[in-house]
XYZ file of C-alpha atoms in Angstrom:
638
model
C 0.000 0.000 0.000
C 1.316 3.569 -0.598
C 2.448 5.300 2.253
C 0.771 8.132 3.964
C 1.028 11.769 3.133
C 2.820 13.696 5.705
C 1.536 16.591 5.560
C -1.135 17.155 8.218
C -1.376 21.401 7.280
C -2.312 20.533 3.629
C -4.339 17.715 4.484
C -6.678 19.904 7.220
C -6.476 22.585 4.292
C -7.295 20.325 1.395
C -10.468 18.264 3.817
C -11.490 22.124 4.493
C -11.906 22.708 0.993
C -13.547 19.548 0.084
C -16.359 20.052 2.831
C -17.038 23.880 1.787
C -16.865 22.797 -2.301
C -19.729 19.986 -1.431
C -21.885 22.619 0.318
C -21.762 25.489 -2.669
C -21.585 22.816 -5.461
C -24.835 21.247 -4.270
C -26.258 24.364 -3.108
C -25.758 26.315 -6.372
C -27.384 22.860 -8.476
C -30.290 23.121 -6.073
C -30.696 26.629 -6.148
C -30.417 26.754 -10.352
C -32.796 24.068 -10.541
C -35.515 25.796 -8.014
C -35.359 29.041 -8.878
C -33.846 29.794 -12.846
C -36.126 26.154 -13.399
C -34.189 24.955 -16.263
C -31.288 22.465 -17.250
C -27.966 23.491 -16.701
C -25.752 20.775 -16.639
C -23.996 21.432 -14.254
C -24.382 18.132 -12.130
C -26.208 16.016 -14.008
C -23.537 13.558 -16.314
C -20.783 12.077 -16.012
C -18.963 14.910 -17.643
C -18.763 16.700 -14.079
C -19.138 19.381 -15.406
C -19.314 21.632 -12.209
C -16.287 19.253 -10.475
C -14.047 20.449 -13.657
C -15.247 23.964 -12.960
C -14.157 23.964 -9.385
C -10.617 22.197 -10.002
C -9.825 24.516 -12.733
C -10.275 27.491 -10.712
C -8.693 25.553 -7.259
C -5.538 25.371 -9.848
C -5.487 28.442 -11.258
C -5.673 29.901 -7.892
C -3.014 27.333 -6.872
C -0.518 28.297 -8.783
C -0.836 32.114 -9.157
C -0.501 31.887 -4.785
C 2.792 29.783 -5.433
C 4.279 32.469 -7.612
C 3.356 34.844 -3.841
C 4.891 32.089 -1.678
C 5.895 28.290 -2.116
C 4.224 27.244 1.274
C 0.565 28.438 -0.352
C 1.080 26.114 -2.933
C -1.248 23.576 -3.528
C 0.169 19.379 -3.250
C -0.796 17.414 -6.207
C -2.235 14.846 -2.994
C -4.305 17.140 -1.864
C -5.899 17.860 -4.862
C -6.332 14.457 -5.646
C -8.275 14.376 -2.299
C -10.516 17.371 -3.252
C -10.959 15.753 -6.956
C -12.242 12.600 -5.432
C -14.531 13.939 -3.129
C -16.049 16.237 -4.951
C -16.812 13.053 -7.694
C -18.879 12.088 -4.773
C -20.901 14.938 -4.241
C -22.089 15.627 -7.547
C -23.645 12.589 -7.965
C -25.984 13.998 -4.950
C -27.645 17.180 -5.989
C -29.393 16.660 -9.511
C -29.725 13.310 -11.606
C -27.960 10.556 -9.109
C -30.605 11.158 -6.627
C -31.704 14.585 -5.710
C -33.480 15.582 -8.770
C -35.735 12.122 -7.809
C -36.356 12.496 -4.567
C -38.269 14.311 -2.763
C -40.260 15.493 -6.487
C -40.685 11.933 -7.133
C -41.839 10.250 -3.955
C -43.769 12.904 -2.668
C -45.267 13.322 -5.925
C -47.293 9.963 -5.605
C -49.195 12.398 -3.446
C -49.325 15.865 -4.671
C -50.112 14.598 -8.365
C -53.144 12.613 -7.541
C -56.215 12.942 -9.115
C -59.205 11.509 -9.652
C -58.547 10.505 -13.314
C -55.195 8.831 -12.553
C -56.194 7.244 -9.660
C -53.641 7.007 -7.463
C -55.191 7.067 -4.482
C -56.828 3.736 -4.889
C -53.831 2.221 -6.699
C -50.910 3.418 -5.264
C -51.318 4.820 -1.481
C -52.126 1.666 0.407
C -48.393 0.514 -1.062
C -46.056 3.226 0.172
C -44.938 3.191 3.236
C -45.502 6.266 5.755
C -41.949 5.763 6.862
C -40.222 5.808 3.144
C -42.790 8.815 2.138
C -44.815 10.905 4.821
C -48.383 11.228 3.509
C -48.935 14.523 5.354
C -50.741 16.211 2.485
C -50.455 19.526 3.924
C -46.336 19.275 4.123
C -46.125 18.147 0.787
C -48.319 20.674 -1.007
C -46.371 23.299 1.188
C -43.244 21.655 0.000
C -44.701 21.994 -4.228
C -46.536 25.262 -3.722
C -44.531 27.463 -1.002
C -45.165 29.053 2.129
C -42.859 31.888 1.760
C -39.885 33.389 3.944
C -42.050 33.715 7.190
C -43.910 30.566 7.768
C -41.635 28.422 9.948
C -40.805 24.892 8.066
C -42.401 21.815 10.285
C -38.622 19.793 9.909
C -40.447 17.049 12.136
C -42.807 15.633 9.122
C -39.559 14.798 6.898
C -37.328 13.760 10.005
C -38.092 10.043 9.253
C -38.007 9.880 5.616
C -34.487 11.506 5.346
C -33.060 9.141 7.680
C -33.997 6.118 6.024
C -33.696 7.083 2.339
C -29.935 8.869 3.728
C -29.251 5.592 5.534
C -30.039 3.945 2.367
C -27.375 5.521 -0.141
C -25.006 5.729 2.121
C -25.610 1.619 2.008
C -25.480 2.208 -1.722
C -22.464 4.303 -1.640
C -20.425 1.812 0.631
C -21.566 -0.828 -2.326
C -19.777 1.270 -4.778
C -16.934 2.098 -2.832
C -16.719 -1.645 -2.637
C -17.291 -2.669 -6.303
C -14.402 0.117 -7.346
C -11.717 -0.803 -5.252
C -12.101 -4.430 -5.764
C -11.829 -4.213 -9.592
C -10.201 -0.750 -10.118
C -6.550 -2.219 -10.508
C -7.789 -5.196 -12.908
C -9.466 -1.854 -14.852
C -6.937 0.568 -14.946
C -3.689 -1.745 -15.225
C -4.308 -5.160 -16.076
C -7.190 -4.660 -18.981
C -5.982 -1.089 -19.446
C -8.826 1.135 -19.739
C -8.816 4.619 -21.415
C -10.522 6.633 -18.486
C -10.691 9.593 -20.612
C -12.703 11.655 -17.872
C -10.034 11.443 -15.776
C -7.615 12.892 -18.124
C -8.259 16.577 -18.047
C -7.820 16.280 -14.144
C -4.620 14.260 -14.206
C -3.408 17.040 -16.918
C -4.708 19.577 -13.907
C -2.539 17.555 -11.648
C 0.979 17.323 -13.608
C 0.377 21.521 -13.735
C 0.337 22.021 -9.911
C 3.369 19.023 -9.620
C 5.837 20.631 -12.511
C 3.947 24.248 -13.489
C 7.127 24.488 -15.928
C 5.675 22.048 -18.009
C 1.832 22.976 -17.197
C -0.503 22.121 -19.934
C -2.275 25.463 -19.138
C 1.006 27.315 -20.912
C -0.407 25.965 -24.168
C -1.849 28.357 -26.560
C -3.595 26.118 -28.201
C -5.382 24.972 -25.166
C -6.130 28.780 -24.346
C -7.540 29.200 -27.969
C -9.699 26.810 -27.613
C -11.100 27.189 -24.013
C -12.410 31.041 -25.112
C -13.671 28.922 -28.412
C -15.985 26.791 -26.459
C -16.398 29.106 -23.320
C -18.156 32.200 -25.429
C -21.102 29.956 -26.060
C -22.332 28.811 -22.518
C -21.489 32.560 -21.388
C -23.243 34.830 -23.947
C -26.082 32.818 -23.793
C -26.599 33.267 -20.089
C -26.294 36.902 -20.347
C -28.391 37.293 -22.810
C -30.675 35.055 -20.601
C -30.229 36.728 -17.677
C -29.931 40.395 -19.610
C -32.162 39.630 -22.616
C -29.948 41.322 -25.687
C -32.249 42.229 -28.353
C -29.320 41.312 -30.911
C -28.214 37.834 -29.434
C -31.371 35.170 -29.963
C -29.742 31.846 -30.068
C -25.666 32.120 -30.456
C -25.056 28.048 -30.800
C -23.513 25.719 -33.310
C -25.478 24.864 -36.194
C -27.580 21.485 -36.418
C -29.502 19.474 -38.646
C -31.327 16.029 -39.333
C -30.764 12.683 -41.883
C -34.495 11.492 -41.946
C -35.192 8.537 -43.636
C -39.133 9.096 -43.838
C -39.888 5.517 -45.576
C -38.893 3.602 -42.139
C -39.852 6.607 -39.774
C -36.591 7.258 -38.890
C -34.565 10.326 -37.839
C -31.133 10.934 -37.671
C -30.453 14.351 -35.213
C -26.657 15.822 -36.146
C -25.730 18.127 -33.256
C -22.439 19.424 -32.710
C -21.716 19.960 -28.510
C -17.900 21.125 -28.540
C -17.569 19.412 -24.603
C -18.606 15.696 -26.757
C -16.062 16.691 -29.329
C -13.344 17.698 -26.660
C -14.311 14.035 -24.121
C -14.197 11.865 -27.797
C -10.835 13.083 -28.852
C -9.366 11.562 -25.955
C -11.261 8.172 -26.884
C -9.766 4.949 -28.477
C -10.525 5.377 -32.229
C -12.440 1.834 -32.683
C -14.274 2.027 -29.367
C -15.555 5.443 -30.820
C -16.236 4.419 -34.072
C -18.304 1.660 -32.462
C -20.577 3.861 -30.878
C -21.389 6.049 -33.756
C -21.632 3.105 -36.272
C -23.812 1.001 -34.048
C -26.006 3.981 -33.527
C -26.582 4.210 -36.986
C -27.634 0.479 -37.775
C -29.357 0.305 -34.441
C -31.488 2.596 -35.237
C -32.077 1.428 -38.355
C -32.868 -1.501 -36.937
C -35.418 -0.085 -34.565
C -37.416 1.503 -37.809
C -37.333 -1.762 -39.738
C -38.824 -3.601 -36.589
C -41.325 -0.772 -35.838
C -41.955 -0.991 -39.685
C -43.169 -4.557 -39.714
C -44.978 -3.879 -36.828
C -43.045 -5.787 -34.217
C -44.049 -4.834 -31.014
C -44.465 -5.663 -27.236
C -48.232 -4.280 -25.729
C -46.653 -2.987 -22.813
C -47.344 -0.165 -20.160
C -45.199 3.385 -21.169
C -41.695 1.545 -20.379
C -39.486 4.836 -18.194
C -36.246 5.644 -20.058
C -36.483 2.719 -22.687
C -37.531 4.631 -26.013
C -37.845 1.319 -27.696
C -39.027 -1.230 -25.441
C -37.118 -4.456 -27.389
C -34.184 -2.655 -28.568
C -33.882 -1.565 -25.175
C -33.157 -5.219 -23.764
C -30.739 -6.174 -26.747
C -28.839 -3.370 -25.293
C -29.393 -4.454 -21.710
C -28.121 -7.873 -22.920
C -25.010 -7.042 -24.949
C -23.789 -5.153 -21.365
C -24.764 -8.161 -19.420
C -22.690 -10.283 -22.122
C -19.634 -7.184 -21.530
C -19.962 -7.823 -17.768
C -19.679 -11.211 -17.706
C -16.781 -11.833 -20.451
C -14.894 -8.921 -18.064
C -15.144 -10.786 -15.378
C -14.321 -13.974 -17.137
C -10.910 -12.227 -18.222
C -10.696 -11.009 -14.868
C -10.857 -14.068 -12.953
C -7.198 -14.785 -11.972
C -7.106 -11.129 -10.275
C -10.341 -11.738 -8.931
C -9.087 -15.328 -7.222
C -5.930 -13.777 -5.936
C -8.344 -10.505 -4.469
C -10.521 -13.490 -2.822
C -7.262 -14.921 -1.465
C -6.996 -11.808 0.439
C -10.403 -11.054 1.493
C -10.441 -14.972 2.873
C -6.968 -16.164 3.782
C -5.859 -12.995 4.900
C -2.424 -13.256 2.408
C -0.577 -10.239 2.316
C -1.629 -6.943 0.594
C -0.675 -6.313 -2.864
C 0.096 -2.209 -3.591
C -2.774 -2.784 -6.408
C -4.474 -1.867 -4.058
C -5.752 1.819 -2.621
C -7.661 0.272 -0.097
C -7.566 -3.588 1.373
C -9.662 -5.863 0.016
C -10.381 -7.625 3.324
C -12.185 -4.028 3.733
C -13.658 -3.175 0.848
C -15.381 -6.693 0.660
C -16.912 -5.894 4.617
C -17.927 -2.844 3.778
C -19.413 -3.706 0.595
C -21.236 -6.286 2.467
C -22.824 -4.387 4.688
C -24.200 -1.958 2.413
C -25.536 -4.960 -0.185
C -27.583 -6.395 3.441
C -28.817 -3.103 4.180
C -30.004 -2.136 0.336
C -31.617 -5.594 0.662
C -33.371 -5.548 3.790
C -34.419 -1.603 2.598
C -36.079 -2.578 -0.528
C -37.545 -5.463 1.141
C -38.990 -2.807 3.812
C -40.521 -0.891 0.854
C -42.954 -4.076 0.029
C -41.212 -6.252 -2.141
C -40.900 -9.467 -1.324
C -37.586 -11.168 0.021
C -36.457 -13.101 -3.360
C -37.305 -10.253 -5.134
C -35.828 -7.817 -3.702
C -32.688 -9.950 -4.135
C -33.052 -10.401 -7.592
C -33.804 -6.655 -8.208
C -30.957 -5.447 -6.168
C -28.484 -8.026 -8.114
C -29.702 -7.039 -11.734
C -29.512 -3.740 -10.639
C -26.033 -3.686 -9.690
C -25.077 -5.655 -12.390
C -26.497 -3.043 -15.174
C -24.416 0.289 -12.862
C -21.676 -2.317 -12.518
C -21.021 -2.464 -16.270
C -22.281 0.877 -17.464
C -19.117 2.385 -15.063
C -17.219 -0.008 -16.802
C -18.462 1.283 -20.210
C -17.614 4.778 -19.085
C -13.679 4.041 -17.884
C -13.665 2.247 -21.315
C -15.381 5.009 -23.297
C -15.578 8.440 -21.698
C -19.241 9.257 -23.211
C -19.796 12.408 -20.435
C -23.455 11.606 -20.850
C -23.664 7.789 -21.047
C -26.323 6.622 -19.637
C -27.951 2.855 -19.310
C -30.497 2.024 -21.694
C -33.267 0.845 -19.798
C -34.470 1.641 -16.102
C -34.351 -1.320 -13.540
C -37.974 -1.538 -12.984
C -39.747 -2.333 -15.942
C -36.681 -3.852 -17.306
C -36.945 -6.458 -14.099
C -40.928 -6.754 -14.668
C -40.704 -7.705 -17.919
C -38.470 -10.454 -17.156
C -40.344 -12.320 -14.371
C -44.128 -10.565 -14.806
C -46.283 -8.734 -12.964
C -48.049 -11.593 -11.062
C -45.393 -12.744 -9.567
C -44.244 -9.243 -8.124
C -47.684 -8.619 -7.106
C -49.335 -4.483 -6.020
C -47.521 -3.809 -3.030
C -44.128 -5.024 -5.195
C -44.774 -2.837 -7.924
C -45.778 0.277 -5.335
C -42.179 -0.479 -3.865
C -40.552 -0.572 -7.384
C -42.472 3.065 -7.636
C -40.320 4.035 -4.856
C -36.636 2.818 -6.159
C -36.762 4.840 -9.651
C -35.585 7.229 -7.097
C -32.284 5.550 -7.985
C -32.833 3.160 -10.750
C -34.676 5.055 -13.300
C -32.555 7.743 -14.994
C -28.950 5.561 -14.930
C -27.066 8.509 -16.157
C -25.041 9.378 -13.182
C -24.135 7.310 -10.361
C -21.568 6.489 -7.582
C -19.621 3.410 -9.346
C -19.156 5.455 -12.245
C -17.655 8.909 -10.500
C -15.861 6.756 -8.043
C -13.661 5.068 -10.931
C -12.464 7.603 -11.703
C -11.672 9.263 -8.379
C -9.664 5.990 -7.803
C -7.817 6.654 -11.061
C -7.335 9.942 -10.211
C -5.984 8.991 -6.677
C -3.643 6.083 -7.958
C -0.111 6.784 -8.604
C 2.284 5.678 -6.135
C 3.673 8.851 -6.115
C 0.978 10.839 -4.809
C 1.431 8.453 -1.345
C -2.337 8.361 -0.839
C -3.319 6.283 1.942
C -6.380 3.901 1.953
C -7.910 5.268 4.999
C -7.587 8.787 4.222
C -9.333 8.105 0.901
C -12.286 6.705 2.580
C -12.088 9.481 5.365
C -12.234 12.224 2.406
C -14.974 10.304 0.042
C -17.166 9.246 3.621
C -17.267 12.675 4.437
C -17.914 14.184 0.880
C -20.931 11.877 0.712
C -21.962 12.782 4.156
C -21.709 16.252 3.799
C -23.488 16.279 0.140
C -26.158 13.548 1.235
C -27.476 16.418 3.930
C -27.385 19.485 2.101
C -28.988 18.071 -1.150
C -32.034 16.803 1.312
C -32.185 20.138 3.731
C -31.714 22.408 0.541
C -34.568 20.624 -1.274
C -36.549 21.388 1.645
C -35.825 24.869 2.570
C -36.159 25.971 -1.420
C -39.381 23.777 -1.647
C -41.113 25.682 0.993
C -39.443 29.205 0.329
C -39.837 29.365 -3.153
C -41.920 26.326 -4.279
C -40.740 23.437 -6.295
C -43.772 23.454 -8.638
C -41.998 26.301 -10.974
C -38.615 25.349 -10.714
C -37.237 22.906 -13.730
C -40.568 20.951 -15.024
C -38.576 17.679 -15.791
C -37.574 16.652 -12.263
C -40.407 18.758 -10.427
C -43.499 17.778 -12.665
C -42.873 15.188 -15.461
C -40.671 13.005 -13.758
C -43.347 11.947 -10.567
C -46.355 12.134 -13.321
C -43.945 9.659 -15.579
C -42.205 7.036 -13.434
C -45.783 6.960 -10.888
C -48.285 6.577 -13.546
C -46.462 3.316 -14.953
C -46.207 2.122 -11.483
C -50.074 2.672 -11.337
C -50.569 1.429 -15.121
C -48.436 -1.809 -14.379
C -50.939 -2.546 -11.258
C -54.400 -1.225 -13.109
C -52.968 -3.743 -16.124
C -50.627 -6.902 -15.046
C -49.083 -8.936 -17.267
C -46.871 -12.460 -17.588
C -43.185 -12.195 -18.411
C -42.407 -11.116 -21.602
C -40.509 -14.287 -23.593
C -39.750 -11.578 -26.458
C -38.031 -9.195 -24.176
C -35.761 -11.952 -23.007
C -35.230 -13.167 -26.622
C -33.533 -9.572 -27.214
C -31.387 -9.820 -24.732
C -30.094 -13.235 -25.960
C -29.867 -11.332 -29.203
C -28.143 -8.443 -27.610
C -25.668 -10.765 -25.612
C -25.272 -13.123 -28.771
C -23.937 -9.926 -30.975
C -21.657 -8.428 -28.757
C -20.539 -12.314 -28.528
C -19.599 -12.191 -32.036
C -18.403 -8.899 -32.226
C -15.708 -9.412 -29.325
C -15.161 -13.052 -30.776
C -14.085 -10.980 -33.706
C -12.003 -8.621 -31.452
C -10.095 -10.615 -30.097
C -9.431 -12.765 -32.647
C -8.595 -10.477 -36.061
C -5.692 -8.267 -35.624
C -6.865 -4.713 -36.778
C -10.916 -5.559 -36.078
C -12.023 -2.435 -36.119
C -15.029 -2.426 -33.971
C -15.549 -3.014 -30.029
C -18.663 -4.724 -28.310
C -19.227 -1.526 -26.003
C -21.052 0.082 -28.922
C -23.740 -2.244 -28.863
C -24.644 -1.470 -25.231
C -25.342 2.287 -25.744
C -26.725 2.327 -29.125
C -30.078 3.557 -29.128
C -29.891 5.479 -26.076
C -31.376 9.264 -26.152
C -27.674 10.793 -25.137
C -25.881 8.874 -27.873
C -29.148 9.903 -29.922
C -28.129 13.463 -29.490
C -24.066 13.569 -29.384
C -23.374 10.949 -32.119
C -22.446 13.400 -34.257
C -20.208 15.140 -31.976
C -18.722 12.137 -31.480
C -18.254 11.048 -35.231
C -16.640 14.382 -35.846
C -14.161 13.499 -33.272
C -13.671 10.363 -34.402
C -12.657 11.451 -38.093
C -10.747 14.358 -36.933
C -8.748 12.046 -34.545
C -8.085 9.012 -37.626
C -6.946 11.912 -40.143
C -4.662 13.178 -37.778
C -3.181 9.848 -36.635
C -2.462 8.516 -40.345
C -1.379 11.727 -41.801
C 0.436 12.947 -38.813
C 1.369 10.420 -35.984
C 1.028 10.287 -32.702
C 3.278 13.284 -32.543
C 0.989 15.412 -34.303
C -2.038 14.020 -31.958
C -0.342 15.297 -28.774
C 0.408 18.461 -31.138
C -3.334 18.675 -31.033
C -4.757 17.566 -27.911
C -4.444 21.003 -26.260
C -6.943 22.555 -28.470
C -9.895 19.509 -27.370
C -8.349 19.255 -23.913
C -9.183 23.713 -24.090
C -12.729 22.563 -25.508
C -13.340 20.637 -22.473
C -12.058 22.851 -20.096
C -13.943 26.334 -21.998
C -17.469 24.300 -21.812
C -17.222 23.542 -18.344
C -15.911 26.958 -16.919
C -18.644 28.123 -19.550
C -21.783 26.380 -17.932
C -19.835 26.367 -14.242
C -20.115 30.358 -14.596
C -23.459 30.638 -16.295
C -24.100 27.992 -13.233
C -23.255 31.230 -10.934
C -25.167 33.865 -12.846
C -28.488 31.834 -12.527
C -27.891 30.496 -9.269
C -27.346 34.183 -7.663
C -29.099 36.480 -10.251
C -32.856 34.686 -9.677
C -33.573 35.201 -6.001
């Protein structure tokens, strides 16, 4: 194991910093979302955006106080620390679980009515300690009571503690899952990590400035490139020019009207800047099988091959949807069949107690007990909620296996918004049926699309790459203080995204604040909940045929992978095909991809890292972009 930093001023300094960035980063999500009541972006991928934002700054700042004075200077450790906490955190505010829920789960309530419902189908199966029905609270909470009404803390005492209890069982899972497999990831298989390369590029600047990527010109030109965008169009929201109406790249659609299909070609510079940094056949992949997946998709919807289903959440199409499900399964499992020498000698150690191997950041004797805790608690919790024992066994396994392998799509690929392409759920009902699950199960499957609906930004994923991040030998990062500084982080985040939702609920009113999370979302995941009960149905045989299909293609296509030197394509495409966020950034993504091959066969890899400034300043210019438009809307609308 790497030694421990010595350092105990920087470290106090650096856990300082990593407590007061978790309060303003969630604060300032909340506060966006609430009060300007649109999407920002700013915590709600896997691009991190807002965590770039606050590094670059916490380096700039860095290393203009070490021109003043070497001891103000800023350890590469220590901002390894701050990096990986703050991965934690901004999971917390928006799309890993604050956007969900309070909206959501109160919103069984609030968005009754008699036409929907709910009140016959849906109350008598949530639980008043998961979700208080105090009807009162929870219109206060959607409507507002203003500045001078006190806030009755007492009705939401209950719920917070359980559902807080609860991912901080789900976090320990992570934590768990990561350090376990992060060495096999990141040096035995290799993986790209490209979102962790701008912050290891951050890193290098504060440990040699000489040599400081940020001295590139290139880089400079284009961070102002990419940063005018985000900025002018947040003045002009905030300031309304007459002469600015839309300052964006331009776009345009390949529609292919005979099969009712629609190809969207966008151009987002922060997708162009994250694919550069990609493998070239991993990104051609994703493009290409976007392409012939969707094609796919129109042929079947053509001949009229379809599944009569309730609205399936965050599937688009309900078959394709599984093949995708089951070429990730078939990714997860063929990983972990390559893996399985590391993961016998990482058993040795959790079970024989054989001496630690500096693989890895934290012991595995730990990692497995504390993963273990967390996996009984998530268990007995969703058992709590209604479903039954087996169930909620089943459920919790398939649902860690689908975040298992989408983080390791996203070390692999670096899509900023990857995302899985179905939501556990239905996905999980169509596979065993409705009967079987019975009301109060699919009531308590209502309940978890707090955290297995939207897959687009969760713990295993972030914490990769804080491990990556934290990993070099050099930086003398100790296992202990790693967990101290993530614990904490999550701690810290986990309270002010609930008390922040609260206080801004009842201040301002969460009913005009950003439609999707406050309105849609409840009205959407609830009323298939609801439909599934009103309607049951058997397991679907067809859905499980596409996942054979799905798992049988990526078969072939890593069959092929491994065994043609030069294959140019890579299973991983087939797992995030159809999904809406490769929908909208394929293009990006394609642009990068040719840029990136023309430069490597004309030029060389010399004339790639010739390059790599300018998408490394796209990256950068995009986030400090949004991160300050982040700032205008958070303080400007009060």
């Amino acid at each position: 194991m790497p030694t421990a930093d010595r350092n105990p001023t920087g470290t106090l300094l650096s856990y300082c910093l990593v407590l007061i960035f978790s309060v303003f980063l969630t604060f300032v999500s909340i506060r966006t979302y609430v009060l300007y009541g649109s999407y920002t972006g700013l915590s709600d991928h896997f691009n991190t955006v807002g965590v770039i934002f606050l590094i670059f700054w916490l380096v700039v700042i860095s290393l203009g106080l070490r021109l003043l004075s070497p001891v103000l200077k800023l350890s590469p450790t220590n901002f390894a620390l701050i990096y990986a906490g703050l991965m934690v955190v901004t999971v917390l505010p928006a799309m890993g679980f604050g956007g969900y829920f309070l909206p959501l789960l109160t919103g069984v309530y609030y968005f009754a009515t008699p036409e929907n419902n709910w009140s016959d189908l849906l109350w008598s199966h949530v639980p008043v300690w998961a979700v208080p029905p105090d009807l009162n609270a929870i219109t206060d909470l959607f409507q507002g009571v203003g500045p001078d009404t006190p806030i009755d803390w007492s009705v939401w005492t209950g719920m917070l503690l359980h559902w807080g209890l609860f991912m901080m069982a789900f976090y320990m899972v992570s934590v768990s899952f990561i350090a376990l497999m992060h060495y096999q990831w990141s040096n035995q298989e290799r993986l790209v990590y490209p979102l962790a390369v701008v912050p290891n590029m951050l890193l290098e600047s504060l440990d040699n400035p000489v040599q400081s990527i940020l001295k590139s010109r290139l880089l400079w030109a284009g961070f102002f490139f990419a940063w005018v965008f985000p900025t002018v169009n947040a003045l002009d929201q905030v300031f309304d020019f007459e002469v600015v109406t839309s300052f964006s790249l331009p776009s345009f659609s390949i529609q292919l009207t005979r099969i009712g299909v629609n190809f969207g070609c966008n151009i987002d510079l922060l997708v162009v800047g994250l694919s550069y940094l990609v493998n070239l056949n991993v990104l051609l992949s994703v493009w290409l099988f976007h392409l012939l997946v969707k094609l796919e998709a129109g042929i079947i919807n053509f001949l009229g091959v379809v599944t009569p289903l309730p609205a399936q959440p965050h599937m688009g199409d309900v078959l394709l949807s599984h093949q995708q499900i089951g070429s990730l399964i078939f990714i997860v499992v063929f990983s972990l069949w390559l893996s399985r020498d590391f993961i016998w000698r990482q058993w040795r150690h959790i079970v024989s107690g054989e001496p630690e191997s500096e693989a890895n950041l934290i012991s595995p004797r730990w990692a497995a007990i504390f993963g273990l805790v967390g996996l009984v608690y998530m268990a007995g919790f969703i058992y709590a909620t209604g479903l039954g024992l087996i169930w909620s066994v089943l459920f919790l396994i398939l649902a860690l296996l689908v975040f298992f392998g989408t983080a390791r799509l996203l070390a692999q690929t670096g899509i900023g918004r990857l995302r899985a392409a179905s939501s556990i759920p239905p996905l999980f009902t169509n596979l065993v049926g409705t009967n079987l699950v019975g009301q109060r199960g699919i009531g308590a499957l209502g309940l978890h699309m707090v955290w297995t609906a939207d897959i687009q930004l969760f713990l295993m994923g972030t914490l990769a790459h804080a491990f990556k991040v934290c990993e070099d030998v050099k930086l003398k990062i100790s296992g202990r203080k790693l967990i101290f500084f993530l614990t904490s982080a999550m701690v810290v985040g986990l309270v002010t995204t609930m008390v922040c939702y609260i206080y801004m609920g009842y201040r301002h009113g969460l009913i005009d604040g950003f439609g999707w999370y406050f309105v849609s979302s409840p009205r959407y995941h609830w009323e298939w909940a609801a439909s599934t009960i009103a309607n049951p149905y058997a397991a679907r045989p067809i859905a499980a045929l596409f996942m054979l299909i799905g798992a049988g293609l990526a078969a072939l296509v890593a069959l092929a992978n491994y065994r043609f030197a030069g294959w140019p394509l890579h299973p991983v495409g087939l797992a995030v095909a159809l999904t809406n966020t490769v929908s909208i950034d394929w293009f990006g993504m394609f642009l990068a991809w040719l840029i990136k091959m023309i430069v490597l066969r004309y030029g060389g890899v010399h004339v790639y890292r010739k390059t790599l400034p300018v998408f490394i300043g796209l990256i950068l210019g995009t986030c400090v972009g949004i991160g300050g438009a982040s700032m205008l809307y958070a303080f400007y609308y009060y």
